[in-house]
Amino acid sequence: MTRDAQDSSPVQELLYRKETGAGPLPPRAMEHLALAIMIDCGMDMADALAGLSRLRHDFVDWNEIRVARVQELARSIGFSPEAEKASRAIRDEYNAFFDKKGALNFEFLAMGKPVEMRRALTQLMPWLSKPAVALLLYEFCPGASLPLSDDGLKHARKDGVVGKSGDRNAVARALSESLEPADAAILLQHWELEGTGSPYGEALKKDAAHGKKTRKPAAKAKAAAKK
């Protein structure tokens, strides 16, 4: 988000402070996939966010990452067995997404109702974390509900977006009055990632186990096809 001091609302100023602060930048759009894969491959949340930051710095876009060599990606993410495993999985998953949709974006989510698009998104990437699915729907699909946990609501109150008794509806109104959905999703993620025991991070770890189950059948089918 760019800043215009003369026209900025308090909520926009809050987002600007968080985006330029010392904390980790949360994932945006296609970055959710890479973060979930890194967690799935054994990296903890802090290392995965740091690896994501280096990918942003070292590559122009996700199409460049999609066609990069595994060694190049691993060098960027960080030298470790987990980073190499994640690099191979990221390249494979992004290529699979590109083959199915013809592009690396979520614009297709704007073409239907939230319930239908949630089903389409989970079928396309069944291992993607539930918070990431909710955030992507909120960002791209008109009419999707606000993905805000109890912990995130506490941070919204702490930051003064709503009063001490403000509920999710009040947060939704405050965000919609000042931010586009893409920027609102970033602020929501900052709230979810702050503090320890983040629901966002914990859900990524739990859903990683489901991811392993969904990828194994595909790997077996590919091996059988080679025979």
Tab-separated table of C-alpha atoms in Angstrom:
chain	number	residue	atom	x	y	z
A	1	MET	CA	0.000	0.000	0.000
A	2	THR	CA	1.318	3.454	-0.875
A	3	ARG	CA	0.858	6.293	1.569
A	4	ASP	CA	-0.756	9.695	1.027
A	5	ALA	CA	-0.484	11.494	4.348
A	6	GLN	CA	-3.096	14.121	3.440
A	7	ASP	CA	-5.851	11.683	2.511
A	8	SER	CA	-5.024	8.723	4.766
A	9	SER	CA	-7.598	7.481	7.256
A	10	PRO	CA	-6.531	6.077	10.677
A	11	VAL	CA	-7.028	2.533	9.351
A	12	GLN	CA	-4.835	3.251	6.308
A	13	GLU	CA	-2.181	4.750	8.574
A	14	LEU	CA	-2.327	1.607	10.732
A	15	LEU	CA	-1.770	-0.634	7.715
A	16	TYR	CA	1.118	1.538	6.544
A	17	ARG	CA	2.816	1.305	9.965
A	18	LYS	CA	2.477	-2.469	10.045
A	19	GLU	CA	3.704	-2.892	6.452
A	20	THR	CA	6.790	-0.740	7.119
A	21	GLY	CA	7.474	-2.068	10.627
A	22	ALA	CA	9.986	-4.655	11.784
A	23	GLY	CA	7.562	-7.584	11.808
A	24	PRO	CA	7.300	-10.187	9.024
A	25	LEU	CA	5.203	-9.314	5.985
A	26	PRO	CA	2.316	-11.789	5.629
A	27	PRO	CA	1.688	-13.657	2.384
A	28	ARG	CA	-0.328	-12.152	-0.459
A	29	ALA	CA	-2.428	-14.088	-2.995
A	30	MET	CA	-0.212	-16.748	-4.633
A	31	GLU	CA	2.258	-16.502	-1.738
A	32	HIS	CA	-0.177	-18.461	0.455
A	33	LEU	CA	0.697	-21.572	-1.526
A	34	ALA	CA	4.439	-21.176	-1.009
A	35	LEU	CA	4.038	-20.522	2.722
A	36	ALA	CA	1.789	-23.567	3.215
A	37	ILE	CA	4.264	-25.749	1.278
A	38	MET	CA	7.235	-24.567	3.362
A	39	ILE	CA	5.339	-25.334	6.592
A	40	ASP	CA	4.297	-28.702	5.143
A	41	CYS	CA	7.941	-29.528	4.366
A	42	GLY	CA	9.074	-29.041	7.960
A	43	MET	CA	9.996	-25.348	8.188
A	44	ASP	CA	8.655	-23.438	11.187
A	45	MET	CA	6.562	-20.301	10.738
A	46	ALA	CA	9.426	-17.834	11.291
A	47	ASP	CA	11.758	-19.583	8.816
A	48	ALA	CA	8.956	-19.929	6.259
A	49	LEU	CA	8.115	-16.214	6.433
A	50	ALA	CA	11.828	-15.364	6.129
A	51	GLY	CA	12.111	-17.691	3.114
A	52	LEU	CA	9.072	-16.055	1.565
A	53	SER	CA	10.677	-12.640	2.042
A	54	ARG	CA	13.838	-13.799	0.240
A	55	LEU	CA	11.803	-15.211	-2.650
A	56	ARG	CA	10.126	-11.811	-3.025
A	57	HIS	CA	13.551	-10.174	-3.184
A	58	ASP	CA	15.289	-12.650	-5.488
A	59	PHE	CA	12.593	-13.281	-8.121
A	60	VAL	CA	10.532	-10.939	-10.273
A	61	ASP	CA	7.261	-12.861	-9.943
A	62	TRP	CA	5.791	-16.319	-9.422
A	63	ASN	CA	6.116	-17.222	-13.085
A	64	GLU	CA	9.879	-16.839	-12.722
A	65	ILE	CA	9.759	-19.057	-9.640
A	66	ARG	CA	7.646	-21.600	-11.521
A	67	VAL	CA	10.372	-22.124	-14.145
A	68	ALA	CA	13.391	-21.739	-11.818
A	69	ARG	CA	15.730	-24.600	-10.977
A	70	VAL	CA	15.259	-26.266	-7.600
A	71	GLN	CA	18.799	-25.265	-6.582
A	72	GLU	CA	18.027	-21.599	-7.276
A	73	LEU	CA	14.906	-21.705	-5.139
A	74	ALA	CA	16.644	-23.564	-2.306
A	75	ARG	CA	19.475	-21.014	-2.318
A	76	SER	CA	16.897	-18.274	-1.895
A	77	ILE	CA	14.704	-19.962	0.717
A	78	GLY	CA	17.665	-21.112	2.830
A	79	PHE	CA	20.161	-23.946	2.817
A	80	SER	CA	18.560	-26.897	4.622
A	81	PRO	CA	17.032	-30.261	3.709
A	82	GLU	CA	13.591	-28.733	4.398
A	83	ALA	CA	14.305	-25.796	2.070
A	84	GLU	CA	15.340	-28.096	-0.774
A	85	LYS	CA	12.249	-30.252	-0.279
A	86	ALA	CA	10.057	-27.129	-0.202
A	87	SER	CA	11.724	-25.721	-3.330
A	88	ARG	CA	10.907	-28.813	-5.363
A	89	ALA	CA	7.331	-28.899	-4.053
A	90	ILE	CA	6.788	-25.170	-4.724
A	91	ARG	CA	7.935	-25.494	-8.316
A	92	ASP	CA	5.781	-28.593	-8.880
A	93	GLU	CA	2.665	-27.131	-7.265
A	94	TYR	CA	2.902	-23.812	-9.094
A	95	ASN	CA	3.328	-25.592	-12.400
A	96	ALA	CA	0.304	-27.767	-11.607
A	97	PHE	CA	-1.734	-24.661	-10.794
A	98	PHE	CA	-0.599	-22.990	-14.029
A	99	ASP	CA	-1.490	-26.072	-16.077
A	100	LYS	CA	-5.025	-26.074	-14.627
A	101	LYS	CA	-5.760	-22.329	-14.765
A	102	GLY	CA	-3.400	-20.991	-17.441
A	103	ALA	CA	-2.194	-18.241	-15.083
A	104	LEU	CA	-0.891	-17.750	-11.559
A	105	ASN	CA	-3.701	-15.725	-10.030
A	106	PHE	CA	-7.016	-16.119	-8.242
A	107	GLU	CA	-9.164	-13.991	-10.527
A	108	PHE	CA	-11.436	-16.982	-11.130
A	109	LEU	CA	-12.709	-16.568	-7.539
A	110	ALA	CA	-14.611	-13.444	-8.601
A	111	MET	CA	-16.764	-15.457	-10.998
A	112	GLY	CA	-19.070	-17.175	-8.520
A	113	LYS	CA	-20.676	-17.208	-5.091
A	114	PRO	CA	-18.489	-17.692	-1.978
A	115	VAL	CA	-19.779	-21.226	-1.301
A	116	GLU	CA	-19.094	-22.329	-4.884
A	117	MET	CA	-15.676	-20.678	-4.987
A	118	ARG	CA	-14.657	-22.162	-1.637
A	119	ARG	CA	-15.406	-25.592	-3.072
A	120	ALA	CA	-13.483	-24.812	-6.266
A	121	LEU	CA	-10.481	-23.506	-4.324
A	122	THR	CA	-10.287	-26.473	-1.956
A	123	GLN	CA	-10.617	-28.900	-4.860
A	124	LEU	CA	-7.804	-27.131	-6.704
A	125	MET	CA	-5.547	-27.057	-3.615
A	126	PRO	CA	-7.003	-29.417	-0.966
A	127	TRP	CA	-3.985	-28.983	1.292
A	128	LEU	CA	-4.203	-25.153	1.512
A	129	SER	CA	-4.840	-23.939	5.075
A	130	LYS	CA	-8.388	-22.994	6.051
A	131	PRO	CA	-7.362	-19.444	7.085
A	132	ALA	CA	-5.648	-18.957	3.715
A	133	VAL	CA	-8.771	-20.139	1.875
A	134	ALA	CA	-10.922	-17.727	3.898
A	135	LEU	CA	-8.552	-14.821	3.250
A	136	LEU	CA	-8.377	-15.505	-0.487
A	137	LEU	CA	-12.159	-15.639	-0.725
A	138	TYR	CA	-12.447	-12.378	1.205
A	139	GLU	CA	-9.921	-10.701	-1.085
A	140	PHE	CA	-11.219	-11.916	-4.453
A	141	CYS	CA	-14.803	-13.150	-4.098
A	142	PRO	CA	-17.542	-10.503	-3.661
A	143	GLY	CA	-19.788	-11.255	-0.702
A	144	ALA	CA	-17.322	-13.464	1.206
A	145	SER	CA	-17.409	-13.120	4.992
A	146	LEU	CA	-14.718	-11.456	7.108
A	147	PRO	CA	-12.084	-14.048	8.182
A	148	LEU	CA	-11.281	-12.840	11.701
A	149	SER	CA	-10.521	-15.121	14.648
A	150	ASP	CA	-11.160	-14.233	18.299
A	151	ASP	CA	-7.452	-13.483	18.674
A	152	GLY	CA	-7.496	-11.287	15.570
A	153	LEU	CA	-10.497	-9.389	16.935
A	154	LYS	CA	-8.537	-8.647	20.118
A	155	HIS	CA	-5.735	-7.123	18.040
A	156	ALA	CA	-8.227	-5.062	16.013
A	157	ARG	CA	-9.570	-3.630	19.276
A	158	LYS	CA	-6.055	-3.098	20.626
A	159	ASP	CA	-5.117	-1.143	17.488
A	160	GLY	CA	-8.172	1.082	17.906
A	161	VAL	CA	-9.964	0.045	14.713
A	162	VAL	CA	-13.044	-0.563	16.871
A	163	GLY	CA	-13.845	0.057	20.522
A	164	LYS	CA	-13.325	-2.458	23.336
A	165	SER	CA	-16.774	-3.947	22.721
A	166	GLY	CA	-16.580	-3.762	18.901
A	167	ASP	CA	-17.565	-6.971	17.128
A	168	ARG	CA	-16.678	-8.495	13.741
A	169	ASN	CA	-19.394	-6.518	11.977
A	170	ALA	CA	-17.870	-3.284	13.276
A	171	VAL	CA	-14.410	-4.374	12.083
A	172	ALA	CA	-15.840	-5.274	8.662
A	173	ARG	CA	-17.438	-1.829	8.345
A	174	ALA	CA	-14.256	-0.032	9.431
A	175	LEU	CA	-12.134	-1.939	6.919
A	176	SER	CA	-14.564	-1.571	4.007
A	177	GLU	CA	-14.784	2.192	4.542
A	178	SER	CA	-11.010	2.695	4.282
A	179	LEU	CA	-9.383	-0.192	2.426
A	180	GLU	CA	-9.715	-2.254	-0.719
A	181	PRO	CA	-10.228	-5.997	0.003
A	182	ALA	CA	-6.611	-6.821	-0.943
A	183	ASP	CA	-5.240	-4.317	1.594
A	184	ALA	CA	-7.824	-5.290	4.223
A	185	ALA	CA	-6.706	-8.929	3.873
A	186	ILE	CA	-3.126	-7.852	4.651
A	187	LEU	CA	-4.206	-6.058	7.825
A	188	LEU	CA	-6.254	-9.095	8.872
A	189	GLN	CA	-3.195	-11.302	8.477
A	190	HIS	CA	-1.034	-8.972	10.544
A	191	TRP	CA	-3.521	-9.354	13.384
A	192	GLU	CA	-3.563	-13.142	13.012
A	193	LEU	CA	0.242	-13.404	12.980
A	194	GLU	CA	0.867	-11.172	16.004
A	195	GLY	CA	1.702	-12.786	19.318
A	196	THR	CA	2.363	-16.429	20.082
A	197	GLY	CA	0.095	-19.313	19.202
A	198	SER	CA	-1.245	-17.526	16.135
A	199	PRO	CA	-4.419	-19.286	14.887
A	200	TYR	CA	-3.183	-18.674	11.341
A	201	GLY	CA	0.154	-20.371	11.986
A	202	GLU	CA	-1.349	-23.209	13.999
A	203	ALA	CA	-3.904	-23.937	11.274
A	204	LEU	CA	-1.139	-24.076	8.685
A	205	LYS	CA	0.656	-26.707	10.748
A	206	LYS	CA	-2.505	-28.778	11.276
A	207	ASP	CA	-3.524	-28.608	7.628
A	208	ALA	CA	-0.012	-29.646	6.563
A	209	ALA	CA	-0.841	-33.186	7.719
A	210	HIS	CA	-3.868	-33.182	5.431
A	211	GLY	CA	-1.658	-31.931	2.624
A	212	LYS	CA	0.633	-34.914	2.890
A	213	LYS	CA	-2.338	-37.238	2.494
A	214	THR	CA	-3.589	-35.461	-0.623
A	215	ARG	CA	-0.229	-35.419	-2.360
A	216	LYS	CA	0.665	-39.074	-1.788
A	217	PRO	CA	-2.029	-40.542	-4.083
A	218	ALA	CA	-0.948	-38.155	-6.866
A	219	ALA	CA	2.689	-39.217	-6.458
A	220	LYS	CA	1.715	-42.900	-6.624
A	221	ALA	CA	-0.365	-42.343	-9.734
A	222	LYS	CA	2.531	-40.552	-11.439
A	223	ALA	CA	4.910	-43.408	-10.535
A	224	ALA	CA	2.437	-45.990	-11.848
A	225	ALA	CA	2.073	-44.073	-15.119
A	226	LYS	CA	5.849	-44.190	-15.664
A	227	LYS	CA	5.803	-47.984	-15.417
